[in-house]
CSV table of C-alpha atoms in Angstrom, one decimal:
chain,number,residue,atom,x,y,z
A,1,MET,CA,86.4,86.2,37.4
A,2,SER,CA,87.1,89.2,39.6
A,3,LEU,CA,89.5,88.9,42.6
A,4,PHE,CA,88.5,89.4,46.2
A,5,ALA,CA,90.3,89.2,49.5
A,6,ARG,CA,89.2,86.7,52.2
A,7,ILE,CA,90.4,86.2,55.7
A,8,ALA,CA,92.3,82.9,55.6
A,9,GLY,CA,93.6,83.0,59.2
A,10,THR,CA,93.7,85.0,62.4
A,11,GLY,CA,96.2,85.3,65.2
A,12,SER,CA,96.9,87.4,68.3
A,13,TYR,CA,99.4,87.8,71.1
A,14,LEU,CA,99.3,89.4,74.6
A,15,PRO,CA,102.5,90.0,76.6
A,16,PRO,CA,102.7,87.8,79.7
A,17,ARG,CA,102.7,90.6,82.3
A,18,ARG,CA,99.0,91.1,83.3
A,19,LEU,CA,98.0,94.0,85.5
A,20,THR,CA,94.7,94.0,87.3
A,21,ASN,CA,92.8,97.1,88.3
A,22,GLN,CA,94.1,96.6,91.8
A,23,ASP,CA,97.7,96.6,90.5
A,24,MET,CA,97.0,99.9,88.8
A,25,VAL,CA,95.3,101.3,91.9
A,26,ASP,CA,98.3,100.4,94.0
A,27,GLN,CA,100.6,102.2,91.6
A,28,LEU,CA,98.5,105.3,91.7
A,29,ALA,CA,98.3,105.2,95.5
A,30,ALA,CA,102.1,105.2,95.6
A,31,LYS,CA,101.9,108.6,93.8
A,32,GLY,CA,99.2,109.9,96.1
A,33,LEU,CA,96.4,109.5,93.6
A,34,GLU,CA,93.1,107.9,94.4
A,35,SER,CA,91.3,105.3,92.3
A,36,SER,CA,89.5,102.0,92.8
A,37,ASP,CA,88.6,98.8,90.9
A,38,GLU,CA,84.9,99.8,91.1
A,39,TRP,CA,85.6,103.3,89.6
A,40,ILE,CA,87.6,101.9,86.7
A,41,VAL,CA,85.0,99.1,85.9
A,42,GLU,CA,82.0,101.4,86.1
A,43,ARG,CA,83.5,103.9,83.7
A,44,THR,CA,85.3,101.6,81.3
A,45,GLY,CA,84.4,98.0,81.7
A,46,ILE,CA,88.1,97.2,82.1
A,47,HIS,CA,89.3,94.7,84.8
A,48,ALA,CA,92.9,94.0,83.6
A,49,ARG,CA,95.4,94.8,80.8
A,50,HIS,CA,98.8,93.5,79.6
A,51,PHE,CA,102.0,95.5,79.6
A,52,VAL,CA,105.3,94.5,77.9
A,53,ASP,CA,108.6,94.1,79.7
A,54,GLU,CA,111.6,96.3,79.0
A,55,GLY,CA,113.2,95.6,75.6
A,56,VAL,CA,110.1,94.2,73.9
A,57,ASN,CA,109.0,96.1,70.8
A,58,ALA,CA,105.8,96.3,68.7
A,59,SER,CA,107.5,94.1,66.0
A,60,ASP,CA,108.0,91.4,68.7
A,61,LEU,CA,104.3,91.3,69.5
A,62,ALA,CA,103.4,91.5,65.8
A,63,PHE,CA,105.7,88.6,65.1
A,64,GLU,CA,103.9,86.3,67.5
A,65,ALA,CA,100.5,87.3,66.2
A,66,CYS,CA,101.6,86.7,62.6
A,67,ARG,CA,103.1,83.3,63.3
A,68,ARG,CA,99.7,82.2,64.8
A,69,ALA,CA,97.7,83.7,61.9
A,70,LEU,CA,100.0,81.9,59.4
A,71,ALA,CA,99.6,78.6,61.3
A,72,SER,CA,95.8,78.9,61.4
A,73,ALA,CA,95.8,79.4,57.7
A,74,GLY,CA,98.2,76.6,57.0
A,75,LYS,CA,100.6,79.0,55.2
A,76,ARG,CA,104.3,79.9,55.5
A,77,ALA,CA,106.0,83.3,55.6
A,78,SER,CA,107.2,82.7,52.1
A,79,ASP,CA,103.6,82.7,50.9
A,80,VAL,CA,103.2,86.3,51.9
A,81,ASP,CA,104.0,89.2,49.5
A,82,LEU,CA,102.5,92.1,51.5
A,83,ILE,CA,102.9,93.1,55.2
A,84,ILE,CA,101.0,96.1,56.6
A,85,VAL,CA,101.4,97.0,60.3
A,86,ALA,CA,99.0,99.4,61.9
A,87,THR,CA,100.7,101.0,64.9
A,88,SER,CA,101.2,104.3,66.7
A,89,THR,CA,104.0,102.9,68.7
A,90,PRO,CA,106.6,101.8,66.1
A,91,ASP,CA,110.0,100.2,67.0
A,92,MET,CA,111.8,103.4,65.8
A,93,VAL,CA,111.3,106.5,63.8
A,94,PHE,CA,112.3,104.5,60.7
A,95,PRO,CA,112.5,102.1,59.1
A,96,SER,CA,108.9,100.9,59.4
A,97,THR,CA,107.9,98.3,61.9
A,98,ALA,CA,106.6,96.3,59.0
A,99,THR,CA,110.1,95.9,57.5
A,100,ILE,CA,111.5,94.8,60.9
A,101,LEU,CA,108.7,92.3,61.2
A,102,GLN,CA,109.3,91.0,57.7
A,103,HIS,CA,112.9,90.3,58.6
A,104,LYS,CA,112.0,88.5,61.9
A,105,LEU,CA,109.5,86.4,60.0
A,106,SER,CA,112.1,85.6,57.3
A,107,GLN,CA,114.7,84.6,59.9
A,108,ALA,CA,112.3,82.4,61.7
A,109,ALA,CA,111.2,80.8,58.4
A,110,LEU,CA,114.8,80.1,57.4
A,111,ALA,CA,115.4,78.6,60.8
A,112,ASP,CA,112.4,76.3,60.2
A,113,GLY,CA,113.8,75.1,56.9
A,114,ASP,CA,111.8,77.4,54.6
A,115,GLU,CA,114.5,78.5,52.2
A,116,ALA,CA,112.4,81.2,50.6
A,117,GLY,CA,112.1,83.2,53.8
A,118,ALA,CA,109.7,86.2,53.8
A,119,GLU,CA,111.7,89.0,52.2
A,120,GLY,CA,111.0,90.8,48.9
A,121,GLY,CA,107.4,91.7,49.2
A,122,ALA,CA,106.0,95.2,50.0
A,123,ALA,CA,106.0,96.1,53.7
A,124,PHE,CA,104.9,99.4,55.3
A,125,ASP,CA,103.2,100.9,58.3
A,126,VAL,CA,99.8,102.6,58.6
A,127,GLN,CA,99.2,105.2,61.3
A,128,ALA,CA,95.6,105.9,62.0
A,129,VAL,CA,95.7,105.2,65.8
A,130,CYS,CA,92.8,103.0,66.9
A,131,SER,CA,91.3,102.9,63.4
A,132,GLY,CA,94.6,101.7,62.0
A,133,PHE,CA,93.7,98.1,61.5
A,134,ILE,CA,90.5,99.1,59.5
A,135,TYR,CA,92.6,101.4,57.4
A,136,ALA,CA,95.2,98.7,56.8
A,137,VAL,CA,92.6,96.1,55.9
A,138,SER,CA,91.1,98.5,53.4
A,139,VAL,CA,94.5,99.1,51.8
A,140,ALA,CA,95.4,95.4,51.6
A,141,ASN,CA,92.0,94.6,50.2
A,142,ALA,CA,92.4,97.2,47.4
A,143,MET,CA,95.9,95.9,46.6
A,144,ILE,CA,94.6,92.3,46.4
A,145,GLN,CA,91.7,93.3,44.2
A,146,THR,CA,94.0,95.0,41.7
A,147,GLY,CA,96.4,92.1,41.7
A,148,ALA,CA,99.2,94.0,43.4
A,149,ALA,CA,99.4,91.4,46.2
A,150,THR,CA,98.4,87.8,46.6
A,151,ARG,CA,98.6,87.2,50.4
A,152,ALA,CA,98.8,89.9,53.0
A,153,LEU,CA,99.6,89.9,56.7
A,154,VAL,CA,97.6,92.8,58.2
A,155,VAL,CA,98.7,93.5,61.8
A,156,GLY,CA,97.7,95.8,64.6
A,157,ALA,CA,100.5,96.0,67.2
A,158,GLU,CA,100.7,98.5,70.0
A,159,ILE,CA,102.8,99.3,73.2
A,160,PHE,CA,100.7,102.1,74.6
A,161,SER,CA,102.1,101.5,78.1
A,162,ARG,CA,105.1,103.6,77.0
A,163,LEU,CA,102.9,106.5,76.1
A,164,LEU,CA,101.0,106.7,79.3
A,165,ASP,CA,101.2,109.4,82.0
A,166,PHE,CA,101.0,107.4,85.3
A,167,ASN,CA,100.2,110.7,87.1
A,168,ASP,CA,96.9,110.9,85.1
A,169,ARG,CA,94.5,108.4,86.6
A,170,THR,CA,91.9,109.1,83.9
A,171,THR,CA,94.0,107.7,81.1
A,172,CYS,CA,96.7,105.4,82.5
A,173,VAL,CA,94.1,102.8,83.5
A,174,LEU,CA,92.6,102.6,80.0
A,175,PHE,CA,95.3,101.2,77.8
A,176,GLY,CA,97.1,97.9,77.3
A,177,ASP,CA,99.7,96.3,74.9
A,178,GLY,CA,99.1,93.5,72.4
A,179,ALA,CA,98.9,92.5,68.7
A,180,GLY,CA,96.4,90.9,66.4
A,181,ALA,CA,96.8,89.8,62.8
A,182,VAL,CA,94.9,88.4,59.9
A,183,LEU,CA,96.1,86.7,56.7
A,184,LEU,CA,94.2,88.0,53.7
A,185,GLU,CA,94.5,86.0,50.5
A,186,ALA,CA,93.4,86.6,46.9
A,187,CYS,CA,90.6,84.3,45.7
A,188,GLU,CA,88.2,84.3,42.8
A,189,HIS,CA,84.5,84.5,43.5
A,190,ASP,CA,83.1,81.0,44.0
A,191,GLY,CA,79.6,81.7,45.0
A,192,SER,CA,80.1,81.3,48.7
A,193,GLY,CA,80.1,85.0,49.3
A,194,ALA,CA,83.1,84.9,51.6
A,195,GLY,CA,85.5,87.8,51.8
A,196,ILE,CA,85.7,91.5,52.4
A,197,LEU,CA,82.3,92.8,51.3
A,198,ALA,CA,82.9,96.6,51.8
A,199,THR,CA,85.0,99.1,53.7
A,200,ASP,CA,84.4,102.7,54.7
A,201,LEU,CA,87.1,105.2,55.9
A,202,HIS,CA,87.0,108.8,57.2
A,203,ALA,CA,89.0,111.4,59.0
A,204,ASP,CA,88.6,114.9,60.4
A,205,GLY,CA,91.7,116.7,61.5
A,206,LYS,CA,90.0,119.5,63.4
A,207,HIS,CA,89.5,117.0,66.2
A,208,ARG,CA,93.2,116.2,66.5
A,209,ASP,CA,93.7,117.8,69.9
A,210,ILE,CA,91.1,115.8,71.9
A,211,LEU,CA,93.2,112.6,71.6
A,212,CYS,CA,96.9,112.9,70.9
A,213,THR,CA,100.5,112.4,71.9
A,214,PRO,CA,101.9,115.8,70.9
A,215,GLY,CA,105.7,115.2,71.3
A,216,THR,CA,108.1,114.9,68.4
A,217,VAL,CA,111.8,114.2,67.9
A,218,ALA,CA,114.1,116.9,66.6
A,219,SER,CA,117.9,117.5,66.9
A,220,GLY,CA,118.3,114.5,69.2
A,221,GLN,CA,115.7,115.6,71.7
A,222,VAL,CA,112.0,115.1,72.4
A,223,LEU,CA,110.1,118.3,71.8
A,224,GLY,CA,106.7,118.8,73.3
A,225,ASP,CA,104.9,116.3,75.5
A,226,PRO,CA,105.5,112.6,74.5
A,227,LEU,CA,102.7,111.3,76.7
A,228,LEU,CA,99.0,110.6,75.8
A,229,LYS,CA,96.5,113.3,76.2
A,230,MET,CA,92.7,112.8,76.0
A,231,ASP,CA,89.5,114.8,76.5
A,232,GLY,CA,87.4,111.8,77.5
A,233,GLN,CA,84.0,113.5,77.2
A,234,ALA,CA,84.7,114.9,73.8
A,235,VAL,CA,86.0,111.6,72.6
A,236,PHE,CA,83.0,109.7,73.8
A,237,LYS,CA,80.5,112.1,72.2
A,238,LEU,CA,82.3,112.0,68.9
A,239,ALA,CA,83.0,108.3,68.9
A,240,VAL,CA,79.4,107.1,69.4
A,241,GLY,CA,78.2,109.3,66.5
A,242,VAL,CA,80.7,108.4,63.9
A,243,LEU,CA,80.7,104.7,64.7
A,244,GLU,CA,77.0,104.5,64.0
A,245,LYS,CA,77.5,106.5,60.7
A,246,THR,CA,80.4,104.4,59.4
A,247,ALA,CA,78.6,101.1,60.3
A,248,ARG,CA,75.5,102.2,58.3
A,249,ALA,CA,77.7,103.5,55.5
A,250,VAL,CA,79.5,100.2,55.0
A,251,LEU,CA,76.3,98.2,55.2
A,252,THR,CA,74.8,100.4,52.5
A,253,LYS,CA,77.8,99.8,50.3
A,254,ALA,CA,77.3,96.1,50.6
A,255,ASP,CA,73.5,96.4,50.1
A,256,MET,CA,72.9,95.0,53.6
A,257,THR,CA,71.3,96.0,56.9
A,258,GLU,CA,72.2,95.5,60.5
A,259,ALA,CA,69.9,92.4,60.5
A,260,ASP,CA,72.3,90.7,58.2
A,261,VAL,CA,75.2,91.0,60.7
A,262,ASP,CA,76.0,88.1,62.9
A,263,TRP,CA,78.8,89.7,64.9
A,264,LEU,CA,79.9,93.2,65.7
A,265,VAL,CA,83.6,93.4,66.4
A,266,PRO,CA,84.2,97.0,67.5
A,267,HIS,CA,87.3,98.8,68.7
A,268,GLN,CA,87.7,97.9,72.3
A,269,ALA,CA,87.9,101.4,73.8
A,270,ASN,CA,85.3,101.6,76.5
A,271,ILE,CA,82.3,99.3,77.2
A,272,ARG,CA,80.0,102.3,77.3
A,273,ILE,CA,80.9,103.3,73.8
A,274,MET,CA,80.5,99.8,72.6
A,275,THR,CA,77.1,99.4,74.3
A,276,SER,CA,75.8,102.7,72.9
A,277,THR,CA,76.9,101.8,69.4
A,278,ALA,CA,75.3,98.3,69.6
A,279,LYS,CA,72.1,99.9,70.8
A,280,LYS,CA,72.0,102.3,67.9
A,281,LEU,CA,72.5,99.4,65.5
A,282,LYS,CA,69.8,97.4,67.3
A,283,MET,CA,72.3,94.6,68.1
A,284,PRO,CA,72.1,92.8,71.4
A,285,LEU,CA,75.4,92.6,73.4
A,286,GLU,CA,75.2,88.8,72.9
A,287,ARG,CA,76.2,89.5,69.3
A,288,VAL,CA,79.1,91.8,70.2
A,289,VAL,CA,82.6,90.4,70.7
A,290,VAL,CA,83.9,92.1,73.9
A,291,THR,CA,87.5,91.7,75.1
A,292,VAL,CA,88.0,95.2,76.6
A,293,GLY,CA,87.5,93.8,80.1
A,294,GLN,CA,90.7,91.7,80.0
A,295,HIS,CA,92.7,93.6,77.4
A,296,GLY,CA,92.0,97.3,78.0
A,297,ASN,CA,92.2,99.6,75.0
A,298,THR,CA,95.0,98.2,72.7
A,299,SER,CA,94.5,100.8,70.0
A,300,ALA,CA,95.1,99.4,66.5
A,301,ALA,CA,95.5,95.9,68.0
A,302,SER,CA,92.1,95.8,69.6
A,303,ILE,CA,89.9,94.8,66.6
A,304,PRO,CA,92.2,91.9,65.4
A,305,LEU,CA,92.7,90.7,69.0
A,306,ALA,CA,88.9,90.6,69.5
A,307,LEU,CA,88.3,89.0,66.1
A,308,ASP,CA,90.9,86.2,66.9
A,309,HIS,CA,89.3,85.7,70.3
A,310,GLY,CA,85.9,85.3,68.6
A,311,VAL,CA,87.2,82.8,66.1
A,312,ARG,CA,89.2,80.7,68.5
A,313,SER,CA,86.4,80.6,71.0
A,314,GLY,CA,84.2,79.1,68.4
A,315,ALA,CA,81.7,82.0,68.5
A,316,VAL,CA,82.7,83.5,65.1
A,317,LYS,CA,82.2,80.8,62.5
A,318,SER,CA,82.8,80.3,58.8
A,319,GLY,CA,80.0,81.8,56.7
A,320,GLN,CA,79.0,84.4,59.3
A,321,THR,CA,79.0,88.1,58.6
A,322,VAL,CA,81.2,90.3,60.8
A,323,LEU,CA,81.1,94.1,61.1
A,324,MET,CA,84.4,95.6,62.3
A,325,GLU,CA,84.6,99.3,63.2
A,326,GLY,CA,87.0,101.6,65.0
A,327,VAL,CA,87.6,105.3,65.9
A,328,GLY,CA,90.8,106.9,66.9
A,329,GLY,CA,92.9,110.0,67.2
A,330,GLY,CA,93.2,112.2,64.2
A,331,PHE,CA,90.3,112.0,64.3
A,332,THR,CA,89.9,108.8,62.2
A,333,TRP,CA,87.2,106.3,61.9
A,334,GLY,CA,86.0,103.5,59.6
A,335,ALA,CA,84.4,100.1,59.2
A,336,ALA,CA,84.9,96.8,57.3
A,337,LEU,CA,82.2,94.3,56.5
A,338,VAL,CA,83.5,90.7,56.1
A,339,ARG,CA,82.0,87.3,55.5
A,340,MET,CA,84.1,84.7,57.2
């Protein structure tokens, strides 16, 4: 029988520090910039977001999300032979955040009495910005299908608060920090139909300038601008179009239609983008998992955060079909169709 990858567990983590829109408005006012809760909510749907404290890294957020995903699946770190972290805010230039995460999971496992730890399996990062989790799921799925991995932790972890220009009121209110994870495991088809049904990935580099952080490190210095830049109107226009296309493409690959989808779990960038996409797919908002209001845009973490919220709230149930999709800087976009 052929192998397939199924989601065995989900987990997520938000740093404790929560900033409401009024908190952000007060920070902007201190710089002489005007904004309001109403202005932010009307344009984005965001009411609050979470920021890390000094000294907290992406691997720390990923560690907490992975521990919860493993617990929900009833597995240990030693059961994992592949870790993929989707992030645009790594702990350092190198090594990968995934290897740092692997070591933290191994140390915790050893402390808990698991003598095998978590080290030895493959671990690497994927950088596709807000589409990163979809890219990472697609890669892990392919590795499981070919027998290159048995159980994979796939994580989106971001600290976008450190990329924000707090003199730019149009972008600094949009983003938040957090992490989400899934544990994928290899199974043989048993007739239930559960598992990753199809994935669809795309990119077009000519749009790279409309959403980017153009700085780089060279000779011990930061060259260029290390803060996030975004052309909001251009991003909105492109996002709505490509999200509909990738959703329809992944459904076609699985020989399904939007009527077969129980839940849409989109990248949580902006409520207007999400509403427009759902409308094009003829899906009511009641069938869309929405967390942007309390999380903001957490980039690669947003889809797994939303998925875990849906699962733990009892909305997303076993046997249901979930369409996950994202679009991000690069420009990159993609979708994954999963039966839980």
